[in-house]
Short mmCIF file of C-alpha atoms (C1' of nucleotides) in Angstrom, two decimals:
data_model
loop_
_atom_site.label_atom_id
_atom_site.label_comp_id
_atom_site.label_asym_id
_atom_site.label_seq_id
_atom_site.Cartn_x
_atom_site.Cartn_y
_atom_site.Cartn_z
CA MET R 1 78.33 122.27 109.18
CA LYS R 2 78.62 123.70 112.65
CA LYS R 3 81.97 125.17 113.38
CA GLU R 4 82.41 123.24 116.58
CA GLN R 5 82.04 119.90 114.86
CA LYS R 6 83.99 120.76 111.81
CA THR R 7 86.91 121.78 113.90
CA SER R 8 86.89 119.05 116.48
CA VAL R 9 90.34 117.65 116.21
CA LEU R 10 88.98 114.21 116.98
CA TYR R 11 87.18 114.25 113.65
CA LYS R 12 90.48 115.02 112.08
CA VAL R 13 92.18 112.09 113.76
CA GLU R 14 89.57 109.83 112.24
CA GLN R 15 89.88 111.43 108.84
CA THR R 16 93.65 111.14 108.91
CA ILE R 17 93.77 107.46 109.68
CA LYS R 18 91.16 106.74 107.03
CA GLU R 19 93.07 108.59 104.34
CA TYR R 20 96.27 106.89 105.38
CA ARG R 21 94.69 103.47 105.24
CA LYS R 22 93.19 104.22 101.85
CA MET R 23 96.50 105.28 100.41
CA SER R 24 98.24 102.31 101.99
CA GLN R 25 95.74 99.84 100.64
CA LYS R 26 96.04 101.27 97.19
CA ASN R 27 99.82 101.07 97.16
CA ILE R 28 99.78 97.58 98.63
CA SER R 29 97.25 96.36 96.08
CA ASP R 30 99.41 97.67 93.27
CA VAL R 31 102.09 95.19 94.32
CA VAL R 32 100.22 92.28 95.92
CA CYS R 33 96.64 91.89 94.88
CA ASP R 34 95.08 89.71 97.56
CA ILE R 35 96.29 91.19 100.82
CA THR R 36 94.84 93.86 103.08
CA VAL R 37 96.54 96.54 105.13
CA ASP R 38 95.86 94.65 108.33
CA GLN R 39 97.06 91.36 106.95
CA CYS R 40 100.18 93.08 105.75
CA LEU R 41 100.85 94.60 109.15
CA LEU R 42 100.43 91.23 110.82
CA LEU R 43 102.82 89.63 108.38
CA ILE R 44 105.47 92.23 109.03
CA PHE R 45 104.88 92.07 112.74
CA LEU R 46 105.41 88.33 112.72
CA ASN R 47 108.52 88.70 110.66
CA ASP R 48 110.02 91.10 113.17
CA ASN R 49 108.69 89.51 116.34
CA ALA R 50 108.47 85.81 116.99
CA GLY R 51 107.01 84.02 119.94
CA TYR R 52 104.10 86.20 120.96
CA SER R 53 100.69 84.74 121.70
CA GLN R 54 97.71 85.92 119.70
CA LYS R 55 96.52 87.85 122.69
CA GLU R 56 99.81 89.70 122.91
CA MET R 57 99.90 90.34 119.19
CA ALA R 58 96.38 91.67 119.30
CA GLU R 59 97.47 94.21 121.88
CA PHE R 60 100.45 95.34 119.85
CA LEU R 61 98.33 95.70 116.75
CA PHE R 62 95.43 97.37 118.59
CA LYS R 63 93.05 94.62 117.64
CA ASP R 64 90.55 92.44 119.40
CA THR R 65 91.57 88.80 119.77
CA ALA R 66 88.46 87.88 117.80
CA SER R 67 89.52 90.06 114.89
CA LEU R 68 93.00 88.65 114.97
CA THR R 69 91.73 85.09 114.92
CA ARG R 70 89.83 85.86 111.76
CA ILE R 71 92.66 87.71 110.09
CA ILE R 72 94.96 84.77 110.77
CA GLU R 73 92.38 82.35 109.48
CA LEU R 74 92.20 84.17 106.15
CA MET R 75 95.95 84.36 105.89
CA VAL R 76 96.27 80.63 106.51
CA LYS R 77 93.72 79.99 103.77
CA LYS R 78 95.69 82.19 101.40
CA ASP R 79 98.91 80.38 102.31
CA TYR R 80 100.70 83.30 103.91
CA LEU R 81 100.81 81.68 107.36
CA LYS R 82 100.80 78.25 108.92
CA ARG R 83 99.63 77.34 112.39
CA ASN R 84 101.84 74.99 114.38
CA MET R 85 101.07 73.50 117.75
CA ASN R 86 102.70 75.01 120.79
CA ASP R 87 104.12 72.16 122.83
CA THR R 88 104.23 73.86 126.17
CA ASP R 89 100.74 75.36 126.02
CA ARG R 90 98.26 73.61 123.84
CA ARG R 91 95.85 76.53 123.83
CA LYS R 92 98.36 78.53 121.83
CA PHE R 93 99.71 78.28 118.34
CA ASN R 94 103.09 79.01 116.88
CA LEU R 95 102.52 80.98 113.73
CA GLU R 96 104.94 80.35 110.93
CA ILE R 97 105.36 82.49 107.84
CA THR R 98 105.23 80.39 104.68
CA ALA R 99 107.57 80.77 101.73
CA LYS R 100 104.88 82.75 99.95
CA GLY R 101 104.56 84.90 103.03
CA LYS R 102 108.27 85.60 103.05
CA GLU R 103 108.34 86.57 99.40
CA THR R 104 105.42 88.85 100.02
CA ILE R 105 107.22 90.57 102.84
CA GLN R 106 110.11 91.33 100.54
CA LEU R 107 107.71 92.93 98.11
CA LEU R 108 105.74 94.87 100.69
CA GLN R 109 108.34 96.11 103.11
CA PRO R 110 109.44 98.94 100.82
CA VAL R 111 105.82 99.80 100.10
CA ILE R 112 105.09 100.20 103.79
CA GLN R 113 108.20 102.30 104.25
CA GLY R 114 107.14 104.42 101.34
CA ASN R 115 103.64 104.86 102.68
CA ARG R 116 104.96 106.12 105.99
CA GLN R 117 107.35 108.49 104.31
CA THR R 118 104.67 109.81 102.02
CA ALA R 119 102.29 110.38 104.88
CA LEU R 120 104.85 112.18 107.00
CA GLN R 121 106.40 114.22 104.21
CA GLY R 122 107.22 117.73 105.25
CA LEU R 123 106.97 117.03 108.96
CA SER R 124 110.13 117.55 110.97
CA GLN R 125 111.34 115.04 113.52
CA GLN R 126 110.37 117.53 116.16
CA GLU R 127 106.86 117.85 114.82
CA ILE R 128 106.49 114.09 114.66
CA GLY R 129 107.61 113.84 118.25
CA LEU R 130 105.12 116.47 119.27
CA LEU R 131 102.32 114.77 117.39
CA ASP R 132 103.22 111.54 119.10
CA SER R 133 103.10 113.05 122.54
CA LEU R 134 99.81 114.85 121.95
CA LEU R 135 98.21 111.67 120.70
CA SER R 136 99.61 109.74 123.66
CA LYS R 137 98.02 112.26 125.95
CA ILE R 138 94.63 111.82 124.28
CA THR R 139 94.97 108.06 124.39
CA SER R 140 95.69 108.03 128.07
CA ASN R 141 92.85 110.47 128.76
CA CYS R 142 90.51 108.03 127.05
CA LYS R 143 91.85 105.01 128.87
CA GLU R 144 91.54 106.55 132.29
CA THR R 145 87.79 106.95 132.23
CA LYS R 146 87.15 103.41 131.18
CA MET G 1 108.89 94.94 118.96
CA LYS G 2 111.12 96.80 116.59
CA LYS G 3 111.71 100.37 117.53
CA GLU G 4 110.81 101.72 114.15
CA GLN G 5 107.35 100.19 114.23
CA LYS G 6 106.61 100.93 117.81
CA THR G 7 107.39 104.55 117.29
CA SER G 8 105.69 105.12 113.99
CA VAL G 9 103.34 107.93 114.79
CA LEU G 10 100.84 106.48 112.34
CA TYR G 11 100.37 103.54 114.67
CA LYS G 12 99.61 106.01 117.37
CA VAL G 13 97.00 107.78 115.28
CA GLU G 14 95.23 104.47 114.89
CA GLN G 15 95.53 103.65 118.56
CA THR G 16 94.20 107.05 119.56
CA ILE G 17 91.08 106.90 117.47
CA LYS G 18 90.34 103.40 118.68
CA GLU G 19 90.63 104.33 122.32
CA TYR G 20 88.51 107.40 121.74
CA ARG G 21 85.82 105.39 120.03
CA LYS G 22 85.86 102.80 122.79
CA MET G 23 85.43 105.40 125.49
CA SER G 24 82.73 107.16 123.47
CA GLN G 25 80.78 103.98 122.89
CA LYS G 26 80.92 103.11 126.54
CA ASN G 27 79.63 106.48 127.66
CA ILE G 28 76.95 106.50 124.99
CA SER G 29 75.78 103.03 125.92
CA ASP G 30 75.46 104.06 129.54
CA VAL G 31 72.77 106.55 128.47
CA VAL G 32 71.17 105.03 125.37
CA CYS G 33 71.52 101.31 125.01
CA ASP G 34 70.82 100.64 121.35
CA ILE G 35 72.84 103.24 119.49
CA THR G 36 76.39 103.22 118.14
CA VAL G 37 78.97 105.97 117.94
CA ASP G 38 78.44 106.34 114.22
CA GLN G 39 74.68 106.37 114.49
CA CYS G 40 74.97 108.99 117.18
CA LEU G 41 77.21 111.17 115.03
CA LEU G 42 74.81 110.94 112.14
CA LEU G 43 71.90 111.88 114.36
CA ILE G 44 73.69 114.94 115.64
CA PHE G 45 74.88 115.85 112.17
CA LEU G 46 71.32 115.75 110.87
CA ASN G 47 70.13 117.81 113.76
CA ASP G 48 72.66 120.53 113.01
CA ASN G 49 72.58 120.32 109.22
CA ALA G 50 69.50 119.82 107.12
CA GLY G 51 69.21 119.36 103.41
CA TYR G 52 72.35 117.48 102.50
CA SER G 53 72.24 114.46 100.23
CA GLN G 54 73.55 111.16 101.51
CA LYS G 55 76.55 111.55 99.31
CA GLU G 56 77.37 114.89 100.86
CA MET G 57 76.75 113.62 104.35
CA ALA G 58 79.00 110.67 103.71
CA GLU G 59 81.81 113.06 102.83
CA PHE G 60 81.34 115.12 105.95
CA LEU G 61 81.30 112.04 108.13
CA PHE G 62 84.21 110.38 106.30
CA LYS G 63 82.11 107.45 105.30
CA ASP G 64 81.41 105.53 102.16
CA THR G 65 77.93 106.06 100.70
CA ALA G 66 77.37 102.32 101.08
CA SER G 67 78.13 102.47 104.79
CA LEU G 68 75.89 105.44 105.24
CA THR G 69 73.01 103.73 103.49
CA ARG G 70 73.27 100.87 105.95
CA ILE G 71 73.61 103.06 108.98
CA ILE G 72 70.50 104.97 107.94
CA GLU G 73 68.64 101.75 107.31
CA LEU G 74 69.32 100.56 110.84
CA MET G 75 68.32 103.89 112.30
CA VAL G 76 65.05 103.85 110.40
CA LYS G 77 64.35 100.36 111.72
CA LYS G 78 65.03 101.55 115.25
CA ASP G 79 62.76 104.55 114.74
CA TYR G 80 65.39 107.25 115.05
CA LEU G 81 64.96 108.45 111.47
CA LYS G 82 62.35 108.56 108.76
CA ARG G 83 62.93 108.73 105.03
CA ASN G 84 60.80 111.14 103.05
CA MET G 85 60.73 111.55 99.31
CA ASN G 86 62.57 114.46 97.78
CA ASP G 87 60.23 116.10 95.32
CA THR G 88 62.78 117.76 93.12
CA ASP G 89 65.11 114.75 92.78
CA ARG G 90 63.56 111.37 93.21
CA ARG G 91 66.89 109.64 93.64
CA LYS G 92 67.34 111.44 96.93
CA PHE G 93 65.60 111.26 100.27
CA ASN G 94 64.87 113.86 102.88
CA LEU G 95 65.81 112.41 106.22
CA GLU G 96 63.69 113.40 109.13
CA ILE G 97 64.55 112.90 112.78
CA THR G 98 61.69 111.21 114.64
CA ALA G 99 60.45 112.23 118.08
CA LYS G 100 62.47 109.39 119.56
CA GLY G 101 65.48 110.66 117.64
CA LYS G 102 65.03 114.14 119.06
CA GLU G 103 64.77 112.90 122.61
CA THR G 104 67.85 110.84 122.08
CA ILE G 105 69.79 113.85 120.87
CA GLN G 106 68.92 115.67 124.05
CA LEU G 107 70.30 112.77 126.04
CA LEU G 108 73.42 112.31 123.97
CA GLN G 109 74.57 115.82 123.18
CA PRO G 110 76.10 116.33 126.62
CA VAL G 111 77.70 112.89 126.45
CA ILE G 112 79.43 113.75 123.19
CA GLN G 113 80.57 117.06 124.60
CA GLY G 114 81.89 115.28 127.64
CA ASN G 115 83.71 112.70 125.56
CA ARG G 116 85.51 115.39 123.62
CA GLN G 117 86.43 117.26 126.74
CA THR G 118 87.69 114.12 128.41
CA ALA G 119 89.78 113.18 125.42
CA LEU G 120 91.34 116.62 125.10
CA GLN G 121 91.87 117.23 128.79
CA GLY G 122 95.15 118.89 129.54
CA LEU G 123 95.74 120.03 125.97
CA SER G 124 95.95 123.77 125.43
CA GLN G 125 94.11 125.49 122.60
CA GLN G 126 97.47 126.04 121.00
CA GLU G 127 98.33 122.36 121.19
CA ILE G 128 94.98 121.39 119.74
CA GLY G 129 95.56 123.80 116.89
CA LEU G 130 98.97 122.33 116.27
CA LEU G 131 97.66 118.80 116.36
CA ASP G 132 95.00 119.80 113.89
CA SER G 133 97.47 121.28 111.46
CA LEU G 134 99.86 118.33 111.66
CA LEU G 135 97.02 115.91 110.98
CA SER G 136 95.82 118.06 108.11
CA LYS G 137 99.26 117.90 106.61
CA ILE G 138 99.31 114.10 106.83
CA THR G 139 95.83 113.89 105.36
CA SER G 140 96.75 115.99 102.39
CA ASN G 141 99.99 114.06 101.88
CA CYS G 142 97.92 110.89 101.68
CA LYS G 143 95.36 112.39 99.33
CA GLU G 144 97.92 113.68 96.88
CA THR G 145 99.32 110.29 95.93
CA LYS G 146 95.96 108.75 95.26
"C1'" DC I 1 62.22 114.74 71.79
"C1'" DG I 2 65.31 110.78 72.53
"C1'" DA I 3 69.75 108.50 73.13
"C1'" DA I 4 73.81 108.73 75.60
"C1'" DT I 5 75.88 109.97 79.74
"C1'" DA I 6 76.19 111.20 84.56
"C1'" DT I 7 74.77 110.96 89.30
"C1'" DA I 8 72.43 109.15 93.84
"C1'" DA I 9 71.52 105.49 96.31
"C1'" DT I 10 71.33 100.64 96.97
"C1'" DT I 11 73.00 95.92 97.00
"C1'" DG I 12 76.38 92.08 97.10
"C1'" DA I 13 80.59 90.29 98.64
"C1'" DT I 14 84.27 90.26 101.72
"C1'" DA I 15 87.12 92.14 105.68
"C1'" DT I 16 87.39 94.05 110.12
"C1'" DA I 17 85.44 95.75 114.98
"C1'" DT I 18 83.21 94.64 119.09
"C1'" DC I 19 80.81 92.27 122.60
"C1'" DA I 20 79.23 88.11 124.66
"C1'" DA I 21 79.38 83.27 125.13
"C1'" DT I 22 81.82 79.08 124.78
"C1'" DA I 23 85.47 75.50 124.57
"C1'" DA I 24 89.73 73.78 125.80
"C1'" DG I 25 93.63 73.77 128.33
"C1'" DA I 26 96.66 75.50 132.34
"C1'" DG I 27 97.35 76.53 137.05
"C1'" DT I 28 96.22 76.40 141.94
"C1'" DG I 29 95.12 74.70 146.35
"C1'" DA I 30 92.79 71.44 149.45
"C1'" DT A 1 94.53 63.95 142.22
"C1'" DC A 2 90.44 66.64 141.68
"C1'" DA A 3 87.51 70.56 141.77
"C1'" DC A 4 87.77 75.35 141.01
"C1'" DT A 5 89.44 79.24 138.72
"C1'" DC A 6 91.89 81.70 135.18
"C1'" DT A 7 93.53 82.20 130.55
"C1'" DT A 8 93.70 81.55 125.41
"C1'" DA A 9 91.52 81.16 121.46
"C1'" DT A 10 87.39 80.49 118.87
"C1'" DT A 11 82.64 81.31 117.47
"C1'" DG A 12 78.22 83.86 116.91
"C1'" DA A 13 75.85 88.02 116.16
"C1'" DT A 14 75.72 92.56 114.65
"C1'" DA A 15 77.83 96.99 112.84
"C1'" DT A 16 80.87 99.27 109.83
"C1'" DA A 17 84.47 99.69 105.68
"C1'" DT A 18 85.37 99.11 100.99
"C1'" DC A 19 84.99 97.98 96.28
"C1'" DA A 20 82.30 96.70 92.36
"C1'" DA A 21 78.04 96.21 90.13
"C1'" DT A 22 73.37 97.63 89.65
"C1'" DT A 23 69.07 100.45 89.65
"C1'" DA A 24 66.59 104.50 89.20
"C1'" DT A 25 66.50 109.02 88.05
"C1'" DA A 26 68.59 113.47 86.04
"C1'" DT A 27 70.98 115.85 82.71
"C1'" DT A 28 72.94 116.86 78.41
"C1'" DC A 29 73.34 117.22 73.69
"C1'" DG A 30 72.47 116.10 68.93
#
DNA sequence: CGAATATAATTGATATATCAATAAGAGTGA
DNA sequence: TCACTCTTATTGATATATCAATTATATTCG
């Protein structure tokens, strides 16, 4: 493989997130069999943050509103979430976490914590901060030219 | 949003790659209308590296063999690639880039270069090296626990 | 050689990503 | 109030991700 490609750090960003997601999914599946990484993140997001519209949630989670609609749909089917009407704006829904959803959060929260710790093992706080700022720089470079 | 989540650098890795892919797709589509980022990467990979099996290519490109099969299938349909029999191992194919594929590479190579430059603008070689090594560390942390 | 095993690629099923189009409701101004 | 515009969410179409199962071919070993 050509050196230039092999060493493009953007390849490595892609590789990193894929490995992280793979590990995460595996550890999640060991505890809760019918939930995906993305569903899990949504569940935890909802638990920590109430009152956002789907559009806002999509932004926080870096997802398209279309994707989020479908993720929610599946989670409603699997009885993790419930849609309630929003009285002040009937285009929106209030998402409610079901009892099953809440139990699941209890099971998964430590798994997520563990995944993050595992992934970042051996990196100092300073290194993590640096990584964060370099990635932010790349992100804003990409956004500018859009 | 809870501080802990907002600041997890792993979120940022995900955000970064998504923004990069979005920008890349936009710039690619401006030049060649019917090709995706992944198809483009495969095309350029094949141009630079001949003789790998699909399994090997999948590893280089961080893809599943199933995904790669489907990407190739679409590219054959769109006349970017051609499958030829491999005489020594009939399970494998030799992928050949068509004339259309070769023209397309000429058009896209500078776009890809430009995308990378744009994304990494303002980062020193040293910073890029650091980013690379931090990501490598995370990747190997994730692989270990699998 | 021939049976068992291993490997390469494909296929099926389901989830997510992305863009475009649409539907339904909210807001605004004449 | 009503027409126009904007926003939110959904839906459709297509591409990719992932896992499991399958097919076809290679390899290995008795």
